[in-house]
């Protein structure tokens, strides 16, 4: 079954162009010219990915993105933001609002499709790979679940697709220090240019997602070097939380 993509774009010619390109790339496109239309479509079908224009009439793309991220049904659907502003800070605030990637207008439909494929490729991380447990935290790629079992009660943690893949990367390589560049190559892939600050934004989101179970210190910042999953820091943290 082809992956379905919801494209939310108010400019009819761009919407048509993106839709045609998505179809050509083997996807099943759904079109919405504004947020209310997108909401209606989403109430019927949950797409595999959403391409969302930032500047929309009425409700902005960024406001809609926040809405999507607070709804349990849509919060894990990857979103690529389309922004007219080349300002890096704008792109970063899109990521902070929960976008998985972004493209800046003007962009080629080919570039957007490359990013769509890259985002879809990184979820789920690896269906064939077995589940991994570190310090009582389990990540299961087959069921896309992250959970911890303490006192016989399972506590499930909710991670976005990029955070899931990021955690998988760290959990399968504990204690080693990874540079931002390496994390980008391994988690995002080399075919898509992404700024290194993107890693920081997603690490922050990962920590927030791990916090309810006390694992927010799991991923340690190593000054001037990058990040590592630190077992010792976690053990200390869990002990002090108990
Ligand atoms: Ca627009």
Short mmCIF file of C-alpha atoms and ligand atoms in Angstrom, two decimals:
data_model
loop_
_atom_site.label_atom_id
_atom_site.label_comp_id
_atom_site.label_asym_id
_atom_site.label_seq_id
_atom_site.Cartn_x
_atom_site.Cartn_y
_atom_site.Cartn_z
CA UNK A 1 0.00 0.00 0.00
CA UNK A 2 1.46 3.39 -0.91
CA UNK A 3 2.16 5.78 1.94
CA UNK A 4 -0.46 8.51 2.16
CA UNK A 5 0.57 12.13 2.46
CA UNK A 6 -1.68 14.96 3.50
CA UNK A 7 -0.58 18.21 1.85
CA UNK A 8 -1.90 21.40 3.46
CA UNK A 9 -1.19 24.36 1.17
CA UNK A 10 -3.38 27.34 0.28
CA UNK A 11 -1.67 28.19 -3.01
CA UNK A 12 -3.63 26.11 -5.60
CA UNK A 13 -0.76 25.85 -8.10
CA UNK A 14 1.72 24.69 -5.44
CA UNK A 15 -0.82 22.26 -3.99
CA UNK A 16 -1.39 20.79 -7.42
CA UNK A 17 2.34 20.59 -8.16
CA UNK A 18 3.16 18.89 -4.84
CA UNK A 19 0.25 16.51 -5.21
CA UNK A 20 1.37 15.49 -8.71
CA UNK A 21 4.94 15.02 -7.53
CA UNK A 22 3.84 12.93 -4.55
CA UNK A 23 1.77 10.71 -6.84
CA UNK A 24 4.68 10.42 -9.25
CA UNK A 25 6.97 9.40 -6.35
CA UNK A 26 4.58 6.56 -5.54
CA UNK A 27 2.63 8.16 -2.69
CA UNK A 28 -1.07 8.62 -2.21
CA UNK A 29 -1.63 12.39 -1.83
CA UNK A 30 -4.54 14.03 -0.01
CA UNK A 31 -5.08 17.76 -0.51
CA UNK A 32 -6.28 20.43 1.90
CA UNK A 33 -6.24 24.18 1.12
CA UNK A 34 -6.59 25.19 4.77
CA UNK A 35 -6.68 23.91 8.35
CA UNK A 36 -10.46 23.23 8.58
CA UNK A 37 -10.25 21.09 5.42
CA UNK A 38 -7.23 19.28 6.86
CA UNK A 39 -9.12 18.60 10.10
CA UNK A 40 -12.03 17.09 8.15
CA UNK A 41 -9.69 14.80 6.18
CA UNK A 42 -7.85 13.78 9.34
CA UNK A 43 -11.08 12.82 11.06
CA UNK A 44 -11.56 10.21 8.33
CA UNK A 45 -8.04 9.07 7.44
CA UNK A 46 -4.78 9.15 9.33
CA UNK A 47 -1.99 9.83 6.78
CA UNK A 48 1.55 8.47 7.04
CA UNK A 49 2.96 11.98 6.82
CA UNK A 50 1.78 15.60 6.64
CA UNK A 51 3.35 18.35 4.54
CA UNK A 52 2.23 21.56 6.19
CA UNK A 53 2.58 25.10 4.91
CA UNK A 54 3.43 27.61 7.65
CA UNK A 55 1.55 30.56 6.12
CA UNK A 56 -2.10 29.58 5.78
CA UNK A 57 -5.21 31.77 5.83
CA UNK A 58 -7.01 31.79 9.19
CA UNK A 59 -5.22 29.22 11.34
CA UNK A 60 -1.47 29.15 10.69
CA UNK A 61 0.45 25.99 9.98
CA UNK A 62 2.44 26.32 13.19
CA UNK A 63 -0.75 26.64 15.28
CA UNK A 64 -2.15 23.58 13.55
CA UNK A 65 1.09 21.70 14.18
CA UNK A 66 0.78 22.38 17.92
CA UNK A 67 -2.81 21.15 17.75
CA UNK A 68 -1.70 17.95 16.00
CA UNK A 69 0.95 17.32 18.61
CA UNK A 70 -1.47 17.57 21.54
CA UNK A 71 -3.98 15.15 19.98
CA UNK A 72 -3.15 11.54 20.94
CA UNK A 73 -4.38 10.35 17.54
CA UNK A 74 -2.16 12.61 15.45
CA UNK A 75 0.81 13.32 17.70
CA UNK A 76 3.01 10.62 16.18
CA UNK A 77 2.29 11.49 12.55
CA UNK A 78 5.47 13.00 11.07
CA UNK A 79 5.14 16.57 9.82
CA UNK A 80 7.33 18.44 7.35
CA UNK A 81 6.85 22.20 7.64
CA UNK A 82 7.07 24.40 4.58
CA UNK A 83 8.28 27.86 5.47
CA UNK A 84 8.64 30.93 3.29
CA UNK A 85 11.30 32.29 5.59
CA UNK A 86 14.90 31.24 5.21
CA UNK A 87 15.60 32.37 8.77
CA UNK A 88 17.14 29.49 10.69
CA UNK A 89 15.38 30.54 13.90
CA UNK A 90 12.01 30.12 12.19
CA UNK A 91 12.92 26.65 11.11
CA UNK A 92 14.10 25.81 14.60
CA UNK A 93 10.84 27.08 16.14
CA UNK A 94 9.00 24.83 13.69
CA UNK A 95 11.04 21.90 14.94
CA UNK A 96 10.41 22.94 18.53
CA UNK A 97 6.67 22.98 17.84
CA UNK A 98 6.97 19.36 16.80
CA UNK A 99 7.90 19.27 13.11
CA UNK A 100 10.16 16.44 11.98
CA UNK A 101 11.76 18.40 9.20
CA UNK A 102 11.25 21.57 7.18
CA UNK A 103 11.83 22.97 3.73
CA UNK A 104 12.20 26.62 2.84
CA UNK A 105 10.35 28.23 -0.07
CA UNK A 106 11.25 28.31 -2.87
CA UNK A 107 12.13 24.61 -2.98
CA UNK A 108 12.02 22.01 -5.71
CA UNK A 109 9.31 19.33 -5.43
CA UNK A 110 12.17 16.86 -5.90
CA UNK A 111 13.87 18.15 -2.74
CA UNK A 112 10.62 17.92 -0.78
CA UNK A 113 10.04 14.34 -1.94
CA UNK A 114 13.61 13.43 -0.90
CA UNK A 115 12.80 14.75 2.57
CA UNK A 116 9.46 12.94 2.67
CA UNK A 117 11.23 9.70 1.84
CA UNK A 118 13.95 10.38 4.42
CA UNK A 119 11.38 11.01 7.17
CA UNK A 120 9.33 7.94 6.24
CA UNK A 121 12.48 5.86 6.14
CA UNK A 122 13.37 6.69 9.71
CA UNK A 123 10.13 5.34 11.10
CA UNK A 124 9.93 2.77 12.36
CA UNK A 125 13.70 2.54 12.89
CA UNK A 126 14.10 -1.09 12.00
CA UNK A 127 11.14 -3.43 12.13
CA UNK A 128 13.36 -6.50 12.03
CA UNK A 129 15.66 -5.44 14.83
CA UNK A 130 15.00 -6.86 18.26
CA UNK A 131 13.96 -4.87 21.31
CA UNK A 132 16.65 -3.31 23.44
CA UNK A 133 16.63 -2.75 27.21
CA UNK A 134 19.00 -0.44 29.07
CA UNK A 135 18.68 0.30 32.77
CA UNK A 136 15.09 -0.93 32.89
CA UNK A 137 13.94 1.06 29.87
CA UNK A 138 12.81 -1.02 26.89
CA UNK A 139 12.47 0.07 23.27
CA UNK A 140 10.70 -2.33 20.95
CA UNK A 141 11.02 -1.45 17.23
CA UNK A 142 8.48 -4.10 16.17
CA UNK A 143 5.64 -2.59 18.21
CA UNK A 144 7.12 0.95 18.28
CA UNK A 145 6.78 0.99 22.06
CA UNK A 146 9.02 2.47 24.72
CA UNK A 147 8.24 1.38 28.25
CA UNK A 148 9.61 0.76 31.69
CA UNK A 149 8.45 -1.86 34.16
CA UNK A 150 8.75 -1.06 37.80
CA UNK A 151 6.93 -2.90 40.61
CA UNK A 152 5.25 -5.01 37.93
CA UNK A 153 3.48 -2.01 36.42
CA UNK A 154 4.26 -1.07 32.86
CA UNK A 155 4.69 2.62 32.17
CA UNK A 156 4.56 3.54 28.52
CA UNK A 157 6.37 6.58 27.15
CA UNK A 158 5.22 8.45 24.08
CA UNK A 159 7.88 9.47 21.58
CA UNK A 160 7.61 11.09 18.18
CA UNK A 161 9.10 9.18 15.22
CA UNK A 162 12.38 11.08 15.19
CA UNK A 163 12.80 10.82 18.98
CA UNK A 164 12.07 7.09 18.74
CA UNK A 165 14.81 6.60 16.19
CA UNK A 166 17.18 8.85 18.14
CA UNK A 167 16.63 6.84 21.33
CA UNK A 168 17.14 3.60 19.38
CA UNK A 169 20.44 4.98 18.12
CA UNK A 170 21.65 5.88 21.62
CA UNK A 171 20.36 2.72 23.33
CA UNK A 172 22.15 0.45 20.87
CA UNK A 173 25.39 2.39 21.42
CA UNK A 174 25.49 3.18 25.15
CA UNK A 175 28.32 5.08 26.86
CA UNK A 176 29.95 6.13 23.60
CA UNK A 177 30.13 9.85 22.80
CA UNK A 178 28.55 10.74 19.47
CA UNK A 179 29.10 14.03 17.69
CA UNK A 180 26.09 15.94 16.34
CA UNK A 181 27.39 15.33 12.83
CA UNK A 182 27.49 11.56 13.40
CA UNK A 183 24.01 11.54 14.96
CA UNK A 184 22.69 13.45 11.95
CA UNK A 185 24.26 11.00 9.52
CA UNK A 186 23.00 7.96 11.38
CA UNK A 187 19.51 9.13 12.30
CA UNK A 188 18.64 11.62 9.55
CA UNK A 189 20.74 10.18 6.73
CA UNK A 190 23.29 11.85 4.51
CA UNK A 191 21.01 12.70 1.60
CA UNK A 192 19.25 15.54 3.41
CA UNK A 193 21.04 18.68 4.55
CA UNK A 194 20.06 19.43 8.14
CA UNK A 195 21.66 21.90 10.54
CA UNK A 196 23.39 20.48 13.60
CA UNK A 197 21.11 22.45 15.95
CA UNK A 198 18.33 20.13 14.79
CA UNK A 199 19.94 17.38 16.88
CA UNK A 200 19.80 19.61 19.98
CA UNK A 201 16.09 20.29 19.45
CA UNK A 202 15.27 16.60 19.11
CA UNK A 203 17.47 15.60 22.06
CA UNK A 204 15.53 18.11 24.16
CA UNK A 205 12.24 16.62 22.93
CA UNK A 206 13.56 13.14 23.69
CA UNK A 207 14.49 14.16 27.24
CA UNK A 208 11.03 15.68 27.76
CA UNK A 209 9.42 12.45 26.54
CA UNK A 210 11.58 10.35 28.90
CA UNK A 211 10.99 12.59 31.91
CA UNK A 212 7.71 11.01 33.18
CA UNK A 213 9.67 7.82 33.93
CA UNK A 214 12.70 9.65 35.34
CA UNK A 215 14.93 8.93 32.36
CA UNK A 216 15.49 12.53 31.31
CA UNK A 217 19.17 12.34 32.34
CA UNK A 218 19.64 9.26 30.15
CA UNK A 219 21.09 11.30 27.32
CA UNK A 220 24.01 13.31 28.57
CA UNK A 221 25.45 16.39 26.88
CA UNK A 222 29.20 16.08 26.52
CA UNK A 223 30.47 19.64 26.24
CA UNK A 224 32.19 20.37 22.98
CA UNK A 225 31.75 16.79 21.78
CA UNK A 226 28.12 15.79 21.46
CA UNK A 227 25.87 13.36 23.29
CA UNK A 228 26.01 9.99 24.96
CA UNK A 229 23.66 7.64 26.72
CA UNK A 230 25.03 7.36 30.21
CA UNK A 231 24.00 4.42 32.36
CA UNK A 232 25.75 5.74 35.45
CA UNK A 233 24.03 9.12 35.35
CA UNK A 234 20.67 7.40 34.99
CA UNK A 235 21.27 4.98 37.85
CA UNK A 236 22.20 7.89 40.09
CA UNK A 237 19.13 9.82 39.00
CA UNK A 238 16.74 6.93 39.52
CA UNK A 239 18.20 6.31 42.97
CA UNK A 240 17.73 9.92 44.01
CA UNK A 241 14.18 9.89 42.60
CA UNK A 242 13.25 6.77 44.61
CA1 LIG B 1 0.77 29.68 2.04
#
